[in-house]
CSV table of C-alpha atoms and ligand atoms in Angstrom, one decimal:
chain,number,residue,atom,x,y,z
A,12,MET,CA,-79.9,-25.0,230.7
A,13,SER,CA,-78.0,-21.9,229.7
A,14,GLU,CA,-79.3,-19.6,226.9
A,15,LEU,CA,-76.3,-20.6,224.8
A,16,THR,CA,-77.2,-24.3,225.2
A,17,GLN,CA,-80.7,-23.5,224.2
A,18,LEU,CA,-79.4,-21.7,221.1
A,19,TYR,CA,-77.3,-24.8,220.2
A,20,ASP,CA,-80.5,-26.9,220.4
A,21,GLN,CA,-82.3,-24.4,218.1
A,22,ILE,CA,-79.3,-24.5,215.6
A,23,ARG,CA,-79.3,-28.3,215.5
A,24,VAL,CA,-82.9,-28.5,214.3
A,25,CYS,CA,-82.8,-25.3,212.2
A,26,THR,CA,-84.5,-25.5,208.7
A,27,LYS,CA,-84.3,-21.8,207.8
A,28,CYS,CA,-82.3,-22.5,204.6
A,29,ASP,CA,-81.7,-25.4,202.2
A,30,LEU,CA,-78.3,-26.2,203.7
A,31,SER,CA,-80.2,-28.0,206.4
A,32,LYS,CA,-81.3,-30.6,203.9
A,33,GLY,CA,-77.8,-31.8,203.1
A,34,ARG,CA,-76.3,-31.8,206.6
A,35,THR,CA,-75.3,-34.7,208.8
A,36,HIS,CA,-74.9,-32.4,211.8
A,37,ALA,CA,-75.3,-28.7,212.2
A,38,VAL,CA,-72.2,-27.2,213.9
A,39,PRO,CA,-73.2,-24.5,216.4
A,40,GLY,CA,-69.8,-23.8,217.8
A,41,GLU,CA,-68.0,-24.6,221.1
A,42,GLY,CA,-65.9,-23.2,223.9
A,43,PRO,CA,-66.3,-21.6,227.3
A,44,GLU,CA,-69.3,-19.4,227.7
A,45,ASN,CA,-67.0,-16.8,229.3
A,46,ALA,CA,-64.2,-17.0,226.7
A,47,GLU,CA,-62.2,-13.8,226.1
A,48,ILE,CA,-61.4,-14.8,222.6
A,49,MET,CA,-63.8,-15.8,219.9
A,50,PHE,CA,-62.7,-17.1,216.5
A,51,ILE,CA,-65.3,-16.9,213.7
A,52,GLY,CA,-64.7,-19.0,210.7
A,53,GLU,CA,-66.8,-19.6,207.5
A,54,ALA,CA,-68.7,-22.9,207.5
A,55,PRO,CA,-68.3,-26.5,208.5
A,56,GLY,CA,-66.4,-28.7,206.1
A,57,PHE,CA,-66.6,-32.5,205.7
A,58,HIS,CA,-65.2,-33.5,209.1
A,59,GLU,CA,-67.1,-30.8,211.0
A,60,ASP,CA,-70.4,-31.9,209.4
A,61,ARG,CA,-69.7,-35.5,210.4
A,62,GLU,CA,-68.9,-34.7,214.0
A,63,GLY,CA,-71.0,-31.5,214.7
A,64,ARG,CA,-67.8,-29.7,215.9
A,65,PRO,CA,-66.0,-26.7,214.4
A,66,PHE,CA,-62.5,-26.8,213.0
A,67,ILE,CA,-61.6,-30.4,213.6
A,68,GLY,CA,-60.1,-31.1,210.1
A,69,ALA,CA,-56.7,-30.0,208.7
A,70,ALA,CA,-57.5,-26.3,209.2
A,71,GLY,CA,-58.5,-27.0,212.8
A,72,LYS,CA,-55.2,-28.8,213.5
A,73,LEU,CA,-53.3,-25.8,212.2
A,74,LEU,CA,-55.5,-23.5,214.5
A,75,ASP,CA,-54.6,-25.8,217.5
A,76,GLU,CA,-50.9,-25.6,216.5
A,77,LEU,CA,-51.0,-21.8,216.2
A,78,LEU,CA,-52.7,-21.5,219.6
A,79,GLY,CA,-50.1,-23.8,221.1
A,80,LYS,CA,-47.3,-21.5,219.9
A,81,ILE,CA,-48.7,-18.7,222.0
A,82,GLY,CA,-49.3,-21.0,225.0
A,83,MET,CA,-53.0,-21.4,224.6
A,84,LYS,CA,-55.3,-24.4,224.1
A,85,ARG,CA,-58.4,-24.6,222.0
A,86,GLU,CA,-60.4,-25.3,225.2
A,87,GLN,CA,-59.7,-21.7,226.3
A,88,VAL,CA,-61.2,-20.0,223.3
A,89,TYR,CA,-64.6,-20.0,221.7
A,90,ILE,CA,-64.8,-21.2,218.1
A,91,ALA,CA,-67.8,-20.8,215.8
A,92,ASN,CA,-68.7,-20.2,212.1
A,93,VAL,CA,-70.9,-17.7,210.4
A,94,ILE,CA,-72.7,-20.6,208.7
A,95,LYS,CA,-73.8,-23.6,210.8
A,96,CYS,CA,-74.4,-26.2,208.1
A,97,ARG,CA,-71.9,-27.5,205.5
A,98,PRO,CA,-72.4,-26.0,202.0
A,99,PRO,CA,-72.3,-28.7,199.2
A,100,GLN,CA,-68.7,-29.3,198.1
A,101,ASN,CA,-67.7,-26.5,200.5
A,102,ARG,CA,-68.9,-23.8,198.1
A,103,ASP,CA,-69.2,-20.2,199.3
A,104,PRO,CA,-72.3,-19.6,201.2
A,105,LEU,CA,-75.1,-17.8,199.3
A,106,PRO,CA,-76.5,-14.5,200.5
A,107,VAL,CA,-79.8,-16.1,201.4
A,108,GLU,CA,-77.9,-18.6,203.6
A,109,LEU,CA,-75.8,-15.9,205.2
A,110,ASP,CA,-78.9,-14.0,206.0
A,111,ALA,CA,-80.7,-17.0,207.5
A,112,CYS,CA,-77.8,-17.9,209.7
A,113,LYS,CA,-76.8,-14.4,210.8
A,114,PRO,CA,-79.0,-14.2,213.9
A,115,TYR,CA,-77.1,-17.3,215.4
A,116,ILE,CA,-73.6,-15.8,215.3
A,117,GLU,CA,-75.0,-12.4,216.5
A,118,LYS,CA,-76.6,-14.1,219.5
A,119,GLN,CA,-73.4,-16.0,220.3
A,120,ILE,CA,-71.4,-12.8,220.3
A,121,GLU,CA,-74.1,-11.2,222.6
A,122,LEU,CA,-74.1,-14.1,225.0
A,123,ILE,CA,-70.4,-14.8,225.2
A,124,GLN,CA,-69.3,-11.1,225.1
A,125,PRO,CA,-65.8,-11.8,224.1
A,126,LYS,CA,-63.1,-9.2,224.5
A,127,VAL,CA,-61.6,-10.0,221.1
A,128,VAL,CA,-63.2,-11.5,218.0
A,129,ILE,CA,-60.7,-13.0,215.6
A,130,THR,CA,-62.3,-13.3,212.2
A,131,ILE,CA,-60.8,-16.1,210.1
A,132,SER,CA,-63.0,-15.9,207.1
A,133,ARG,CA,-64.1,-13.3,204.6
A,134,PHE,CA,-67.7,-13.6,205.6
A,135,ALA,CA,-66.9,-13.0,209.3
A,136,MET,CA,-64.6,-10.1,208.4
A,137,ALA,CA,-67.3,-8.4,206.3
A,138,ARG,CA,-69.4,-8.0,209.4
A,139,TRP,CA,-67.0,-5.3,210.7
A,140,PHE,CA,-64.9,-4.5,207.6
A,141,PRO,CA,-67.4,-4.6,204.7
A,142,ASP,CA,-65.0,-3.3,202.0
A,143,ALA,CA,-61.6,-4.3,203.3
A,144,LYS,CA,-59.1,-6.7,201.8
A,145,ILE,CA,-57.6,-9.3,204.2
A,146,SER,CA,-54.1,-8.7,202.7
A,147,ALA,CA,-54.4,-5.0,203.8
A,148,ILE,CA,-55.9,-5.4,207.3
A,149,HIS,CA,-54.8,-8.9,208.7
A,150,GLY,CA,-53.2,-8.7,212.1
A,151,LYS,CA,-54.4,-5.1,212.8
A,152,PRO,CA,-56.9,-4.9,215.7
A,153,LYS,CA,-59.7,-2.4,215.6
A,154,LYS,CA,-62.0,-1.4,218.5
A,155,PHE,CA,-65.7,-1.2,218.1
A,156,GLY,CA,-67.3,-0.2,221.3
A,157,ASP,CA,-66.1,-2.6,223.9
A,158,LEU,CA,-65.1,-5.2,221.4
A,159,VAL,CA,-61.7,-5.6,219.6
A,160,VAL,CA,-61.9,-7.2,216.2
A,161,LEU,CA,-58.7,-8.8,214.8
A,162,PRO,CA,-58.9,-10.0,211.2
A,163,MET,CA,-56.7,-12.9,210.2
A,164,TYR,CA,-56.2,-15.2,207.2
A,165,HIS,CA,-58.1,-18.5,207.3
A,166,PRO,CA,-55.9,-21.4,208.4
A,167,ALA,CA,-56.9,-23.2,205.3
A,168,ALA,CA,-55.4,-20.4,203.2
A,169,ALA,CA,-52.1,-21.1,204.9
A,170,LEU,CA,-52.4,-24.8,204.1
A,171,HIS,CA,-52.9,-24.0,200.4
A,172,GLN,CA,-50.3,-21.2,200.3
A,173,PRO,CA,-47.4,-22.1,202.7
A,174,SER,CA,-46.0,-18.5,202.7
A,175,LEU,CA,-49.1,-17.4,204.6
A,176,LYS,CA,-48.3,-19.7,207.5
A,177,SER,CA,-45.6,-17.4,208.8
A,178,VAL,CA,-47.9,-14.4,208.3
A,179,LEU,CA,-50.6,-16.2,210.4
A,180,GLU,CA,-48.0,-17.1,213.0
A,181,GLN,CA,-46.9,-13.5,213.3
A,182,ASP,CA,-50.5,-12.3,213.6
A,183,PHE,CA,-51.2,-15.0,216.3
A,184,ARG,CA,-48.2,-13.8,218.3
A,185,ARG,CA,-49.9,-10.4,218.7
A,186,ILE,CA,-52.9,-11.9,220.5
A,187,PRO,CA,-51.4,-11.9,224.1
A,188,GLU,CA,-50.1,-8.4,223.6
A,189,ILE,CA,-53.5,-7.2,222.3
A,190,LEU,CA,-55.3,-8.8,225.3
A,191,LYS,CA,-52.9,-7.0,227.7
A,192,GLU,CA,-53.1,-3.6,225.9
A,193,MET,CA,-56.9,-3.6,225.8
A,194,ALA,CA,-57.1,-2.4,229.4
A,195,ASN,CA,-55.5,0.9,228.4
A,196,LEU,CA,-57.6,1.5,225.3
A,197,LYS,CA,-60.1,4.3,225.0
A,198,GLU,CA,-63.6,3.2,224.1
A,199,GLU,CA,-64.7,4.1,220.6
A,200,ALA,CA,-68.2,4.7,219.3
A,201,PRO,CA,-70.5,1.7,219.8
A,202,ILE,CA,-71.3,-0.3,216.8
A,203,LYS,CA,-74.7,0.1,215.1
A,204,LYS,CA,-76.2,-3.1,213.9
A,205,GLU,CA,-77.7,-1.9,210.7
A,206,GLU,CA,-74.8,0.2,209.7
A,207,PRO,CA,-71.3,-1.4,210.1
A,208,PRO,CA,-68.8,1.2,211.3
A,209,GLN,CA,-65.8,2.4,209.3
A,210,GLN,CA,-62.5,1.2,210.6
A,211,LEU,CA,-61.5,2.9,213.8
A,212,SER,CA,-57.9,2.8,214.9
A,213,LEU,CA,-57.2,0.8,218.0
A,214,PHE,CA,-53.7,1.9,218.9
A,215,GLY,CA,-54.2,5.5,217.9
B,10,URA,N1,-63.3,-24.0,207.9
B,10,URA,C1,-64.2,-23.2,208.6
B,10,URA,O1,-64.3,-22.0,208.2
B,10,URA,N2,-64.8,-23.7,209.6
B,10,URA,C2,-64.7,-24.9,210.1
B,10,URA,O2,-65.4,-25.3,211.1
B,10,URA,C3,-63.8,-25.8,209.4
B,10,URA,C4,-63.2,-25.3,208.3
């Protein structure tokens, strides 16, 4: 059993916060253990809670569609959330819930070692860009040590606000180019866990 599978087992029985009391299933995340791209969303919704899988509702369908437009399939990428159990009525996660769940996503990043993390939620973005606004930084990759982080709008935002769909499509179209360019990038200062770095320019 891989360390990642062991982590999934731990997440499925986690009781570190009260969200565990209302869940049908915890949603650890899914995808290849050696994925180059890792998407990090917010938290499971109704359908994800039912099935124990991330992004399988309407937002997930849009994610699949956007991946398809750049010739990729969801099976090629890793998909996880910052929060592993559905908050009641899909409310924002509380600080105490974010703190309790944080070690899980940190461990997933450590084990998968993606080349690019694509944040598709405010709470994932805040891990690397604590004070930034998504409207200002979406689609702009930044390098932290060996990792490139690319913030994007949440697909659900594009479902509620159709004008954001083309923004999201344009940002997705940059993914292949970013993967290719990465080989030529200089390494920046490694990230310190306790002190999120300021934005560092990726393309100079
Ligand atoms: N929204 C998220 O952020 N994550 C999911 O898994 C589903 C919807």
